[in-house]
Amino acid sequence: MRQNGLDELRRQVDGLNNQILNLINERTSVVQEIGRVKEKQGVNRYDPIREREMLNALVQSNKGPIPNGILEQIFKGIFMSALEIQEDEQRNALLVSRKRKPEDTIVNVNGEEIGNGSPTFVFGPCAVESYEQVLAVAQSIKAKGLTMLRGGAYKPRTSPYDFQGLGLEGLKILKRVSDETGLSIVTEIITPSHLEEALDYIDVIQIGARNMQNFELLKEAGMANKPVLLKRGLAATIDEFIHAAEYIISKGNSQIMLCERGIRTYERATRNTLDISAVPILKQETHLPVFVDVTHSTGRKDLLLPTAKAAIAVGADGVMAEVHPDPAVALSDAAQQMDIKQFDEFYAELQRFMNTHQTI
Ligand code: PEP
Ligand code: MN
């Protein structure tokens, strides 16, 4: 008899659980609808004043036995979960999201297919200094059977008194070397006003760490008919990085490569802290190819090889590193660029690694 009474009470609880479940789902659907209306109006989804009003009204109507404190906790949980569901939906709806497009995007730079499973390498000097300097590095790249050359004509420097790059003259040098060697040019553009003119000289628009949230530049690059290599900001979260890429793709350009280049932390042993886990996260969250820049992330020549191996092992689609014929006299990043001999050794060792190890 007592057992039967307990069974009946349990059945009642099961029934109530089901009712609560249905109501929570119904409520979530209504909140999602509100979210869509707010999105159209451009209004922020989270409204703390409305949340407080709802909690106050619930407390007022509460006839017990549940204490008000616990009631508030339960409803805050319900409010929070509805918001989280909407945030997930928003993230999944991004054009760069893998949820939206499950297949990998392959970026094609003059026939080099980036993101097709075998890593792409982007090497070259930090800054374009002279035709001879760029050519020396380009010849070494070409001799390795590689196709891409980097070099900055516009250099965003910490100090306004440091070398700012050769500008248009630098782009012309890159173009000349490209014409002579067949290598594709990756170079940084720092302002929308340079972009159109630069497009005649380059193959990939690099957007640097300092400009990751230069939204006008992102939008312009999104309207350009050239692939974009977007570097992660110095202190940008992965979410901010993904949204920066969304600015580009939202304007129609889906030929985007992401580049992890280290973030600013308290650690001083390296120039920045290479966030190696960003690579698999970005590959999970987006369909875009992901590079690792081992030069700017470490700032140390002795770490270029181990971090490049790590990048490849963790599934990066490409590696970027700086090479200069005579780093001691380089006008920027003198301490961390490889000379040609070091470059040869670095690349040979990396190839050995790739031939003997599987990526994840
Ligand atoms: C660069 O690659 O030339 C450069 C300036 O790097 P970052 O924007 O990552 O600092
Ligand atoms: Mn540099």
Short mmCIF file of C-alpha atoms and ligand atoms in Angstrom, two decimals:
data_model
loop_
_atom_site.label_atom_id
_atom_site.label_comp_id
_atom_site.label_asym_id
_atom_site.label_seq_id
_atom_site.Cartn_x
_atom_site.Cartn_y
_atom_site.Cartn_z
CA MET A 1 0.00 0.00 0.00
CA ARG A 2 2.77 2.45 1.01
CA GLN A 3 4.79 1.34 -1.99
CA ASN A 4 1.78 2.04 -4.24
CA GLY A 5 1.42 5.53 -2.75
CA LEU A 6 5.08 6.22 -3.52
CA ASP A 7 4.71 4.93 -7.06
CA GLU A 8 1.75 7.23 -7.59
CA LEU A 9 3.67 10.24 -6.27
CA ARG A 10 6.58 9.35 -8.55
CA ARG A 11 4.23 9.15 -11.50
CA GLN A 12 2.97 12.61 -10.60
CA VAL A 13 6.58 13.92 -10.49
CA ASP A 14 7.33 12.30 -13.85
CA GLY A 15 4.24 13.96 -15.31
CA LEU A 16 5.19 17.34 -13.86
CA ASN A 17 8.75 16.94 -15.18
CA ASN A 18 7.31 16.42 -18.62
CA GLN A 19 5.09 19.46 -18.32
CA ILE A 20 8.04 21.58 -17.17
CA LEU A 21 10.13 20.20 -20.06
CA ASN A 22 7.45 21.10 -22.59
CA LEU A 23 7.00 24.54 -21.09
CA ILE A 24 10.75 25.23 -21.10
CA ASN A 25 10.93 24.22 -24.75
CA GLU A 26 7.90 26.34 -25.58
CA ARG A 27 9.45 29.25 -23.72
CA THR A 28 12.76 28.77 -25.58
CA SER A 29 10.94 28.92 -28.92
CA VAL A 30 9.22 32.17 -27.95
CA VAL A 31 12.53 33.65 -26.75
CA GLN A 32 14.14 32.62 -30.05
CA GLU A 33 11.38 34.44 -31.88
CA ILE A 34 12.01 37.53 -29.72
CA GLY A 35 15.71 37.19 -30.60
CA ARG A 36 14.91 37.21 -34.31
CA VAL A 37 12.71 40.29 -33.95
CA LYS A 38 15.43 42.04 -31.94
CA GLU A 39 18.05 41.08 -34.52
CA LYS A 40 16.01 42.70 -37.28
CA GLN A 41 15.74 45.84 -35.17
CA GLY A 42 19.45 45.69 -34.35
CA VAL A 43 18.70 45.58 -30.62
CA ASN A 44 20.89 43.73 -28.13
CA ARG A 45 19.40 40.36 -27.20
CA TYR A 46 20.36 40.45 -23.55
CA ASP A 47 18.25 42.87 -21.58
CA PRO A 48 19.13 42.85 -17.85
CA ILE A 49 16.32 45.27 -16.92
CA ARG A 50 13.69 43.01 -18.47
CA GLU A 51 15.30 40.05 -16.68
CA ARG A 52 15.04 41.84 -13.30
CA GLU A 53 11.40 42.73 -13.97
CA MET A 54 10.56 39.11 -14.79
CA LEU A 55 12.28 37.87 -11.62
CA ASN A 56 10.46 40.46 -9.46
CA ALA A 57 7.11 39.47 -10.97
CA LEU A 58 7.81 35.78 -10.30
CA VAL A 59 8.79 36.47 -6.68
CA GLN A 60 5.57 38.46 -6.24
CA SER A 61 3.44 35.63 -7.59
CA ASN A 62 5.29 32.95 -5.63
CA LYS A 63 2.92 31.22 -3.20
CA GLY A 64 5.53 28.66 -2.05
CA PRO A 65 6.65 26.27 -0.86
CA ILE A 66 9.68 27.12 -2.97
CA PRO A 67 11.78 29.88 -1.30
CA ASN A 68 12.26 33.06 -3.34
CA GLY A 69 16.06 32.67 -3.47
CA ILE A 70 15.77 29.23 -5.05
CA LEU A 71 13.02 30.37 -7.39
CA GLU A 72 15.32 33.14 -8.64
CA GLN A 73 18.17 30.68 -9.14
CA ILE A 74 16.00 28.32 -11.19
CA PHE A 75 14.68 31.08 -13.41
CA LYS A 76 18.08 32.68 -13.87
CA GLY A 77 19.23 29.27 -15.15
CA ILE A 78 16.32 29.15 -17.58
CA PHE A 79 16.99 32.71 -18.79
CA MET A 80 20.70 31.96 -19.21
CA SER A 81 20.13 28.78 -21.20
CA ALA A 82 17.79 30.55 -23.61
CA LEU A 83 20.44 33.21 -24.19
CA GLU A 84 23.16 30.59 -24.69
CA ILE A 85 21.05 28.77 -27.26
CA GLN A 86 20.58 32.01 -29.18
CA GLU A 87 24.29 32.79 -29.03
CA ASP A 88 25.08 29.31 -30.40
CA GLU A 89 22.58 29.87 -33.18
CA GLN A 90 24.17 33.19 -34.03
CA ARG A 91 27.65 31.66 -34.13
CA ASN A 92 26.49 28.77 -36.30
CA ALA A 93 24.81 31.16 -38.71
CA LEU A 94 28.08 32.98 -39.51
CA LEU A 95 29.18 32.58 -43.12
CA VAL A 96 32.63 31.45 -41.94
CA SER A 97 31.13 28.81 -39.65
CA ARG A 98 31.70 25.15 -40.39
CA LYS A 99 28.14 24.53 -39.22
CA ARG A 100 27.00 26.67 -42.14
CA LYS A 101 29.43 25.11 -44.63
CA PRO A 102 30.87 21.76 -43.53
CA GLU A 103 33.35 21.39 -46.43
CA ASP A 104 36.82 22.93 -46.21
CA THR A 105 37.33 26.12 -48.20
CA ILE A 106 40.27 25.74 -50.54
CA VAL A 107 41.97 29.02 -51.35
CA ASN A 108 43.49 29.06 -54.79
CA VAL A 109 46.48 31.33 -55.31
CA ASN A 110 47.62 30.98 -58.93
CA GLY A 111 47.12 27.23 -58.78
CA GLU A 112 48.49 26.66 -55.26
CA GLU A 113 45.57 25.08 -53.42
CA ILE A 114 45.68 26.12 -49.80
CA GLY A 115 43.73 23.93 -47.42
CA ASN A 116 43.76 20.82 -49.60
CA GLY A 117 45.57 18.68 -47.03
CA SER A 118 49.23 19.41 -47.71
CA PRO A 119 50.78 22.44 -46.01
CA THR A 120 51.58 25.63 -47.91
CA PHE A 121 54.58 27.74 -46.99
CA VAL A 122 54.85 31.49 -47.09
CA PHE A 123 58.40 32.70 -46.67
CA GLY A 124 60.12 35.98 -47.30
CA PRO A 125 61.60 39.02 -45.63
CA CYS A 126 59.83 41.03 -42.98
CA ALA A 127 60.08 44.16 -45.14
CA VAL A 128 60.92 44.80 -48.76
CA GLU A 129 64.22 46.70 -48.68
CA SER A 130 65.62 46.31 -52.19
CA TYR A 131 65.15 44.32 -55.39
CA GLU A 132 68.35 42.36 -54.73
CA GLN A 133 67.28 41.51 -51.18
CA VAL A 134 63.85 40.22 -52.24
CA LEU A 135 65.26 38.37 -55.25
CA ALA A 136 67.83 36.49 -53.15
CA VAL A 137 65.09 35.13 -50.88
CA ALA A 138 62.76 34.46 -53.81
CA GLN A 139 65.39 32.36 -55.58
CA SER A 140 65.86 30.27 -52.47
CA ILE A 141 62.08 29.76 -52.18
CA LYS A 142 61.82 28.82 -55.83
CA ALA A 143 64.70 26.36 -55.54
CA LYS A 144 62.65 24.51 -52.92
CA GLY A 145 59.76 24.13 -55.35
CA LEU A 146 57.58 26.52 -53.33
CA THR A 147 55.23 29.09 -54.83
CA MET A 148 54.64 31.93 -52.37
CA LEU A 149 56.73 34.93 -51.33
CA ARG A 150 55.95 37.37 -48.54
CA GLY A 151 57.40 40.82 -47.82
CA GLY A 152 56.02 44.02 -46.39
CA ALA A 153 55.96 47.22 -48.44
CA TYR A 154 53.90 49.00 -45.78
CA LYS A 155 55.18 48.25 -42.30
CA PRO A 156 53.04 49.02 -39.25
CA ARG A 157 55.77 49.81 -36.70
CA THR A 158 55.51 50.51 -32.99
CA SER A 159 57.55 53.69 -33.35
CA PRO A 160 56.81 56.29 -36.03
CA TYR A 161 60.58 56.84 -36.31
CA ASP A 162 61.23 53.23 -37.38
CA PHE A 163 61.38 52.16 -41.04
CA GLN A 164 57.83 52.34 -42.38
CA GLY A 165 58.43 50.41 -45.59
CA LEU A 166 59.06 51.45 -49.20
CA GLY A 167 55.36 51.77 -50.01
CA LEU A 168 54.48 51.68 -53.70
CA GLU A 169 58.13 51.28 -54.64
CA GLY A 170 58.17 48.14 -52.49
CA LEU A 171 55.09 46.77 -54.28
CA LYS A 172 56.83 47.34 -57.61
CA ILE A 173 59.87 45.40 -56.42
CA LEU A 174 57.62 42.53 -55.33
CA LYS A 175 55.87 42.53 -58.69
CA ARG A 176 59.14 42.53 -60.58
CA VAL A 177 60.44 39.58 -58.56
CA SER A 178 57.13 37.80 -59.03
CA ASP A 179 57.30 38.30 -62.80
CA GLU A 180 60.85 36.98 -62.87
CA THR A 181 60.33 33.95 -60.64
CA GLY A 182 56.63 33.10 -60.97
CA LEU A 183 56.16 33.29 -57.19
CA SER A 184 52.87 34.64 -55.82
CA ILE A 185 53.09 37.72 -53.64
CA VAL A 186 51.63 37.98 -50.12
CA THR A 187 51.92 41.50 -48.76
CA GLU A 188 50.33 43.57 -46.06
CA ILE A 189 47.96 46.40 -46.86
CA ILE A 190 47.39 48.73 -43.95
CA THR A 191 44.75 51.14 -45.19
CA PRO A 192 41.78 50.94 -47.55
CA SER A 193 43.19 53.85 -49.58
CA HIS A 194 46.20 51.74 -50.69
CA LEU A 195 44.18 48.69 -51.58
CA GLU A 196 42.97 49.36 -55.08
CA GLU A 197 46.34 50.49 -56.38
CA ALA A 198 48.07 47.55 -54.66
CA LEU A 199 45.86 44.94 -56.30
CA ASP A 200 47.80 45.28 -59.57
CA TYR A 201 51.01 44.18 -57.86
CA ILE A 202 50.00 41.44 -55.44
CA ASP A 203 48.32 38.04 -55.24
CA VAL A 204 47.26 37.88 -51.58
CA ILE A 205 46.17 40.77 -49.40
CA GLN A 206 47.65 40.35 -45.93
CA ILE A 207 45.80 42.08 -43.12
CA GLY A 208 48.15 42.38 -40.16
CA ALA A 209 47.59 41.79 -36.48
CA ARG A 210 47.32 45.51 -35.75
CA ASN A 211 44.59 45.84 -38.34
CA MET A 212 42.54 42.76 -37.52
CA GLN A 213 39.74 45.02 -36.33
CA ASN A 214 40.19 47.76 -38.91
CA PHE A 215 36.66 47.16 -40.06
CA GLU A 216 36.81 49.47 -43.08
CA LEU A 217 39.89 47.63 -44.33
CA LEU A 218 38.18 44.27 -43.74
CA LYS A 219 35.15 45.40 -45.72
CA GLU A 220 37.30 46.68 -48.60
CA ALA A 221 39.23 43.41 -48.68
CA GLY A 222 35.88 41.66 -48.72
CA MET A 223 35.02 43.48 -51.94
CA ALA A 224 38.38 42.75 -53.59
CA ASN A 225 38.84 39.95 -56.04
CA LYS A 226 41.97 38.57 -54.32
CA PRO A 227 42.51 36.08 -51.49
CA VAL A 228 43.07 37.53 -48.03
CA LEU A 229 45.44 36.33 -45.33
CA LEU A 230 44.03 37.63 -42.05
CA LYS A 231 46.29 37.63 -39.01
CA ARG A 232 45.01 37.34 -35.47
CA GLY A 233 45.12 40.55 -33.45
CA LEU A 234 47.72 40.93 -30.72
CA ALA A 235 45.11 40.57 -28.00
CA ALA A 236 42.16 39.22 -29.95
CA THR A 237 40.04 36.35 -28.74
CA ILE A 238 39.25 33.56 -31.16
CA ASP A 239 35.68 34.82 -31.30
CA GLU A 240 36.86 38.31 -32.32
CA PHE A 241 39.18 36.75 -34.90
CA ILE A 242 36.32 34.75 -36.39
CA HIS A 243 34.12 37.83 -36.53
CA ALA A 244 36.88 39.78 -38.28
CA ALA A 245 36.90 37.07 -40.98
CA GLU A 246 33.12 37.35 -41.10
CA TYR A 247 33.49 41.04 -42.07
CA ILE A 248 35.46 39.95 -45.15
CA ILE A 249 33.21 37.09 -46.20
CA SER A 250 30.06 39.15 -45.58
CA LYS A 251 31.16 41.41 -48.45
CA GLY A 252 31.42 38.46 -50.83
CA ASN A 253 35.06 37.34 -50.61
CA SER A 254 35.31 33.80 -49.21
CA GLN A 255 38.96 33.29 -50.22
CA ILE A 256 40.24 33.85 -46.68
CA MET A 257 43.15 32.30 -44.81
CA LEU A 258 43.44 32.75 -41.06
CA CYS A 259 46.86 33.13 -39.46
CA GLU A 260 47.65 32.55 -35.79
CA ARG A 261 50.69 34.72 -34.99
CA GLY A 262 50.84 34.63 -31.20
CA ILE A 263 49.00 36.70 -28.65
CA ARG A 264 50.18 39.07 -25.94
CA THR A 265 50.48 37.42 -22.54
CA TYR A 266 52.57 37.98 -19.42
CA GLU A 267 55.21 35.58 -20.78
CA ARG A 268 58.42 37.31 -21.86
CA ALA A 269 60.48 34.29 -22.96
CA THR A 270 58.93 34.65 -26.40
CA ARG A 271 57.87 37.78 -28.29
CA ASN A 272 54.26 36.60 -28.15
CA THR A 273 52.66 33.39 -26.93
CA LEU A 274 51.83 31.00 -29.75
CA ASP A 275 48.29 29.83 -29.15
CA ILE A 276 48.72 26.46 -30.83
CA SER A 277 45.29 25.24 -29.77
CA ALA A 278 43.79 28.07 -31.82
CA VAL A 279 44.61 26.02 -34.92
CA PRO A 280 42.29 23.06 -34.23
CA ILE A 281 39.69 25.39 -32.71
CA LEU A 282 39.63 27.57 -35.83
CA LYS A 283 39.50 24.50 -38.03
CA GLN A 284 36.56 23.14 -36.06
CA GLU A 285 34.68 26.41 -35.90
CA THR A 286 35.34 27.63 -39.44
CA HIS A 287 35.85 26.10 -42.89
CA LEU A 288 38.85 28.35 -43.65
CA PRO A 289 42.51 27.32 -43.99
CA VAL A 290 44.65 28.17 -40.95
CA PHE A 291 48.30 29.25 -40.99
CA VAL A 292 50.81 29.63 -38.18
CA ASP A 293 53.35 32.45 -38.33
CA VAL A 294 56.27 31.07 -36.35
CA THR A 295 58.40 34.23 -36.66
CA HIS A 296 56.14 36.80 -35.03
CA SER A 297 54.69 34.36 -32.51
CA THR A 298 58.04 33.34 -31.07
CA GLY A 299 60.42 36.13 -32.06
CA ARG A 300 63.17 33.54 -31.63
CA LYS A 301 65.12 31.77 -34.33
CA ASP A 302 65.73 28.72 -32.12
CA LEU A 303 61.97 28.15 -31.84
CA LEU A 304 61.05 28.42 -35.51
CA LEU A 305 61.55 24.75 -36.29
CA PRO A 306 59.86 23.23 -33.22
CA THR A 307 56.85 25.53 -33.54
CA ALA A 308 56.58 24.89 -37.29
CA LYS A 309 56.58 21.16 -36.53
CA ALA A 310 53.92 21.72 -33.89
CA ALA A 311 51.82 23.70 -36.36
CA ILE A 312 51.96 20.92 -38.93
CA ALA A 313 51.35 18.23 -36.34
CA VAL A 314 48.27 20.03 -35.03
CA GLY A 315 46.79 20.32 -38.52
CA ALA A 316 47.74 23.79 -39.80
CA ASP A 317 47.27 24.32 -43.52
CA GLY A 318 50.36 26.46 -43.78
CA VAL A 319 53.35 27.99 -42.05
CA MET A 320 54.73 31.50 -42.42
CA ALA A 321 58.29 32.49 -41.50
CA GLU A 322 60.63 35.37 -42.28
CA VAL A 323 63.85 35.00 -44.26
CA HIS A 324 66.40 37.71 -45.06
CA PRO A 325 69.69 37.39 -46.98
CA ASP A 326 71.51 39.30 -44.24
CA PRO A 327 69.31 39.56 -41.13
CA ALA A 328 71.92 41.53 -39.19
CA VAL A 329 71.29 44.58 -41.36
CA ALA A 330 67.51 44.08 -41.78
CA LEU A 331 65.51 47.26 -41.32
CA SER A 332 62.89 45.43 -39.25
CA ASP A 333 62.79 42.26 -37.16
CA ALA A 334 66.56 41.78 -37.50
CA ALA A 335 66.81 39.40 -34.56
CA GLN A 336 64.32 36.83 -35.71
CA GLN A 337 64.70 36.40 -39.46
CA MET A 338 66.55 33.36 -40.81
CA ASP A 339 69.40 33.81 -43.26
CA ILE A 340 69.34 31.71 -46.42
CA LYS A 341 71.49 28.92 -44.98
CA GLN A 342 69.34 28.68 -41.87
CA PHE A 343 66.29 28.71 -44.12
CA ASP A 344 67.67 25.76 -46.11
CA GLU A 345 68.25 23.79 -42.92
CA PHE A 346 64.89 24.76 -41.45
CA TYR A 347 63.02 23.67 -44.55
CA ALA A 348 64.97 20.43 -45.00
CA GLU A 349 64.32 19.49 -41.38
CA LEU A 350 60.64 20.36 -41.69
CA GLN A 351 60.33 18.20 -44.77
CA ARG A 352 61.99 15.31 -42.96
CA PHE A 353 59.45 15.79 -40.18
CA MET A 354 56.52 15.87 -42.60
CA ASN A 355 57.70 12.70 -44.31
CA THR A 356 57.93 10.78 -41.07
CA HIS A 357 54.99 12.10 -39.04
CA GLN A 358 51.29 12.09 -39.56
CA THR A 359 49.28 15.18 -38.80
CA ILE A 360 46.22 14.87 -36.62
C1 PEP B 1 54.08 40.72 -40.79
O1 PEP B 1 53.73 39.54 -41.03
O2 PEP B 1 54.80 41.36 -41.54
C2 PEP B 1 53.63 41.36 -39.55
C3 PEP B 1 53.81 42.65 -39.34
O3 PEP B 1 53.05 40.52 -38.69
P1 PEP B 1 51.88 40.80 -37.61
O4 PEP B 1 50.86 41.64 -38.30
O5 PEP B 1 51.40 39.42 -37.28
O6 PEP B 1 52.54 41.47 -36.44
MN MN B 2 58.33 40.96 -39.22
#
